[in-house]
PDB file of C-alpha atoms in Angstrom:
ATOM      1  CA  VAL F   1     145.043  33.823-177.199  1.00  0.00           C
ATOM      2  CA  GLN F   2     143.905  30.346-176.373  1.00  0.00           C
ATOM      3  CA  LEU F   3     141.714  27.933-178.292  1.00  0.00           C
ATOM      4  CA  VAL F   4     140.558  24.812-176.478  1.00  0.00           C
ATOM      5  CA  GLU F   5     138.759  22.021-178.314  1.00  0.00           C
ATOM      6  CA  SER F   6     136.483  19.431-176.780  1.00  0.00           C
ATOM      7  CA  GLY F   7     134.094  16.755-177.932  1.00  0.00           C
ATOM      8  CA  GLY F   8     136.158  14.359-180.014  1.00  0.00           C
ATOM      9  CA  GLY F   9     135.860  10.610-179.702  1.00  0.00           C
ATOM     10  CA  LEU F  10     134.839   7.384-181.366  1.00  0.00           C
ATOM     11  CA  VAL F  11     131.604   7.106-183.304  1.00  0.00           C
ATOM     12  CA  GLN F  12     130.125   4.620-185.749  1.00  0.00           C
ATOM     13  CA  ALA F  13     129.662   5.486-189.397  1.00  0.00           C
ATOM     14  CA  GLY F  14     126.393   7.319-189.888  1.00  0.00           C
ATOM     15  CA  GLY F  15     126.525   8.765-186.413  1.00  0.00           C
ATOM     16  CA  SER F  16     126.928  12.298-185.136  1.00  0.00           C
ATOM     17  CA  LEU F  17     129.420  14.145-183.021  1.00  0.00           C
ATOM     18  CA  ARG F  18     129.715  17.724-181.819  1.00  0.00           C
ATOM     19  CA  LEU F  19     133.010  19.518-181.321  1.00  0.00           C
ATOM     20  CA  SER F  20     133.344  22.757-179.418  1.00  0.00           C
ATOM     21  CA  CYS F  21     136.072  25.380-179.400  1.00  0.00           C
ATOM     22  CA  ALA F  22     136.352  27.855-176.542  1.00  0.00           C
ATOM     23  CA  ALA F  23     138.295  30.989-177.435  1.00  0.00           C
ATOM     24  CA  SER F  24     139.879  33.361-174.949  1.00  0.00           C
ATOM     25  CA  GLY F  25     142.263  36.276-175.049  1.00  0.00           C
ATOM     26  CA  LEU F  26     140.905  37.753-178.267  1.00  0.00           C
ATOM     27  CA  THR F  27     138.183  40.110-179.434  1.00  0.00           C
ATOM     28  CA  PHE F  28     135.870  37.415-180.707  1.00  0.00           C
ATOM     29  CA  ASP F  29     133.956  39.602-183.163  1.00  0.00           C
ATOM     30  CA  ASP F  30     137.186  40.484-184.996  1.00  0.00           C
ATOM     31  CA  TYR F  31     138.021  36.905-185.886  1.00  0.00           C
ATOM     32  CA  VAL F  32     137.170  34.175-188.309  1.00  0.00           C
ATOM     33  CA  ILE F  33     137.128  30.946-186.310  1.00  0.00           C
ATOM     34  CA  GLY F  34     136.665  27.442-187.533  1.00  0.00           C
ATOM     35  CA  TRP F  35     138.024  23.970-187.981  1.00  0.00           C
ATOM     36  CA  PHE F  36     140.722  22.162-189.868  1.00  0.00           C
ATOM     37  CA  ARG F  37     141.394  18.462-189.912  1.00  0.00           C
ATOM     38  CA  GLU F  38     144.523  16.511-190.500  1.00  0.00           C
ATOM     39  CA  VAL F  39     145.241  12.927-191.411  1.00  0.00           C
ATOM     40  CA  PRO F  40     148.846  11.716-191.149  1.00  0.00           C
ATOM     41  CA  GLY F  41     150.551  12.020-194.499  1.00  0.00           C
ATOM     42  CA  LEU F  42     147.981  14.418-195.916  1.00  0.00           C
ATOM     43  CA  GLU F  43     147.742  18.189-195.997  1.00  0.00           C
ATOM     44  CA  ARG F  44     145.730  19.883-193.282  1.00  0.00           C
ATOM     45  CA  GLU F  45     142.290  20.646-194.706  1.00  0.00           C
ATOM     46  CA  GLU F  46     139.908  23.443-193.806  1.00  0.00           C
ATOM     47  CA  VAL F  47     136.589  21.933-192.745  1.00  0.00           C
ATOM     48  CA  CYS F  48     134.628  25.074-192.033  1.00  0.00           C
ATOM     49  CA  SER F  49     135.037  28.669-191.029  1.00  0.00           C
ATOM     50  CA  ILE F  50     132.654  31.225-189.613  1.00  0.00           C
ATOM     51  CA  SER F  51     132.927  34.979-189.397  1.00  0.00           C
ATOM     52  CA  SER F  52     132.144  36.068-185.871  1.00  0.00           C
ATOM     53  CA  SER F  53     131.162  39.509-187.144  1.00  0.00           C
ATOM     54  CA  ASP F  54     128.410  38.532-189.590  1.00  0.00           C
ATOM     55  CA  GLY F  55     127.968  34.787-189.229  1.00  0.00           C
ATOM     56  CA  SER F  56     128.913  33.962-192.802  1.00  0.00           C
ATOM     57  CA  THR F  57     130.277  30.474-193.251  1.00  0.00           C
ATOM     58  CA  HIS F  58     132.436  28.464-195.603  1.00  0.00           C
ATOM     59  CA  TYR F  59     132.574  24.682-195.879  1.00  0.00           C
ATOM     60  CA  ALA F  60     134.788  22.173-197.589  1.00  0.00           C
ATOM     61  CA  ASP F  61     132.934  20.390-200.379  1.00  0.00           C
ATOM     62  CA  SER F  62     133.524  17.076-198.627  1.00  0.00           C
ATOM     63  CA  VAL F  63     131.425  18.113-195.614  1.00  0.00           C
ATOM     64  CA  LYS F  64     128.725  20.322-197.134  1.00  0.00           C
ATOM     65  CA  GLY F  65     125.289  19.226-196.056  1.00  0.00           C
ATOM     66  CA  ARG F  66     126.689  17.078-193.237  1.00  0.00           C
ATOM     67  CA  PHE F  67     128.645  19.463-191.013  1.00  0.00           C
ATOM     68  CA  THR F  68     127.490  22.759-189.530  1.00  0.00           C
ATOM     69  CA  CYS F  69     129.650  25.470-188.003  1.00  0.00           C
ATOM     70  CA  THR F  70     127.997  27.807-185.516  1.00  0.00           C
ATOM     71  CA  SER F  71     129.271  30.492-183.183  1.00  0.00           C
ATOM     72  CA  ASP F  72     128.032  31.776-179.851  1.00  0.00           C
ATOM     73  CA  ASN F  73     129.421  35.269-179.531  1.00  0.00           C
ATOM     74  CA  ALA F  74     128.183  35.612-175.957  1.00  0.00           C
ATOM     75  CA  LYS F  75     130.210  32.591-174.882  1.00  0.00           C
ATOM     76  CA  ASN F  76     133.121  32.993-177.323  1.00  0.00           C
ATOM     77  CA  THR F  77     132.635  29.483-178.603  1.00  0.00           C
ATOM     78  CA  VAL F  78     132.419  27.865-182.024  1.00  0.00           C
ATOM     79  CA  ALA F  79     130.801  24.488-182.478  1.00  0.00           C
ATOM     80  CA  LEU F  80     131.131  21.941-185.256  1.00  0.00           C
ATOM     81  CA  GLN F  81     128.118  19.682-185.515  1.00  0.00           C
ATOM     82  CA  MET F  82     128.993  16.622-187.582  1.00  0.00           C
ATOM     83  CA  THR F  83     126.322  14.281-188.884  1.00  0.00           C
ATOM     84  CA  SER F  84     126.272  11.315-191.268  1.00  0.00           C
ATOM     85  CA  LEU F  85     129.865  10.673-190.354  1.00  0.00           C
ATOM     86  CA  LYS F  86     131.986   8.541-192.650  1.00  0.00           C
ATOM     87  CA  PRO F  87     135.192   6.623-191.955  1.00  0.00           C
ATOM     88  CA  GLU F  88     137.026   9.127-194.150  1.00  0.00           C
ATOM     89  CA  ASP F  89     136.119  11.846-191.641  1.00  0.00           C
ATOM     90  CA  THR F  90     138.538  10.213-189.227  1.00  0.00           C
ATOM     91  CA  ALA F  91     141.178  12.815-188.409  1.00  0.00           C
ATOM     92  CA  ASP F  92     142.587  15.137-185.811  1.00  0.00           C
ATOM     93  CA  TYR F  93     140.404  18.227-185.759  1.00  0.00           C
ATOM     94  CA  TYR F  94     141.929  21.589-184.916  1.00  0.00           C
ATOM     95  CA  CYS F  95     140.223  24.817-183.994  1.00  0.00           C
ATOM     96  CA  ALA F  96     141.789  27.823-185.708  1.00  0.00           C
ATOM     97  CA  ALA F  97     141.402  31.578-185.593  1.00  0.00           C
ATOM     98  CA  GLU F  98     142.398  34.385-187.911  1.00  0.00           C
ATOM     99  CA  PRO F  99     141.973  38.151-187.378  1.00  0.00           C
ATOM    100  CA  SER F 100     139.623  38.714-190.276  1.00  0.00           C
ATOM    101  CA  LEU F 101     136.010  39.550-191.017  1.00  0.00           C
ATOM    102  CA  SER F 102     135.659  37.335-194.096  1.00  0.00           C
ATOM    103  CA  VAL F 103     135.605  33.621-194.696  1.00  0.00           C
ATOM    104  CA  PRO F 104     137.324  31.394-195.714  1.00  0.00           C
ATOM    105  CA  PHE F 105     140.580  31.219-193.835  1.00  0.00           C
ATOM    106  CA  VAL F 106     143.638  32.689-195.524  1.00  0.00           C
ATOM    107  CA  ASP F 107     146.304  32.196-192.904  1.00  0.00           C
ATOM    108  CA  PRO F 108     145.142  31.260-189.407  1.00  0.00           C
ATOM    109  CA  THR F 109     147.314  32.736-186.690  1.00  0.00           C
ATOM    110  CA  ARG F 110     146.087  30.730-183.733  1.00  0.00           C
ATOM    111  CA  TRP F 111     145.567  27.013-183.272  1.00  0.00           C
ATOM    112  CA  GLY F 112     144.190  24.714-180.656  1.00  0.00           C
ATOM    113  CA  LEU F 113     145.901  21.486-179.693  1.00  0.00           C
ATOM    114  CA  GLY F 114     143.397  19.345-181.542  1.00  0.00           C
ATOM    115  CA  THR F 115     140.923  16.624-180.759  1.00  0.00           C
ATOM    116  CA  ARG F 116     140.734  13.226-182.416  1.00  0.00           C
ATOM    117  CA  VAL F 117     137.651  11.982-184.190  1.00  0.00           C
ATOM    118  CA  THR F 118     137.512   8.330-185.169  1.00  0.00           C
ATOM    119  CA  VAL F 119     134.673   6.999-187.292  1.00  0.00           C
ATOM    120  CA  SER F 120     134.403   3.230-187.340  1.00  0.00           C
ATOM    121  CA  THR F 121     132.762   1.097-190.016  1.00  0.00           C
TER     122      THR F 121
END
């Protein structure tokens, strides 16, 4: 199983950024896939998760209304569209996958290597 993130970078506060996660080596429909973020010194936080089987989603309160998780089951990809970005969204973002049909994550079993998002003031 491989998860490969792309799309991180530097953006100004108020801007938008789109992350993508390409999944391979798994039966996509049998997984919950989504995103965590991590800031040094803090616990890794679930940002969003999406059930590939029914499309249900779960979001952290801190990103509700600003971030959107979507999946493309034909391409085995999950995207994280981030809008109205804030400096506190600065973090390393990790794609994660868990063999489950229901959100949110309980215990992801697969992780990508991460992509850095930096939001400047």
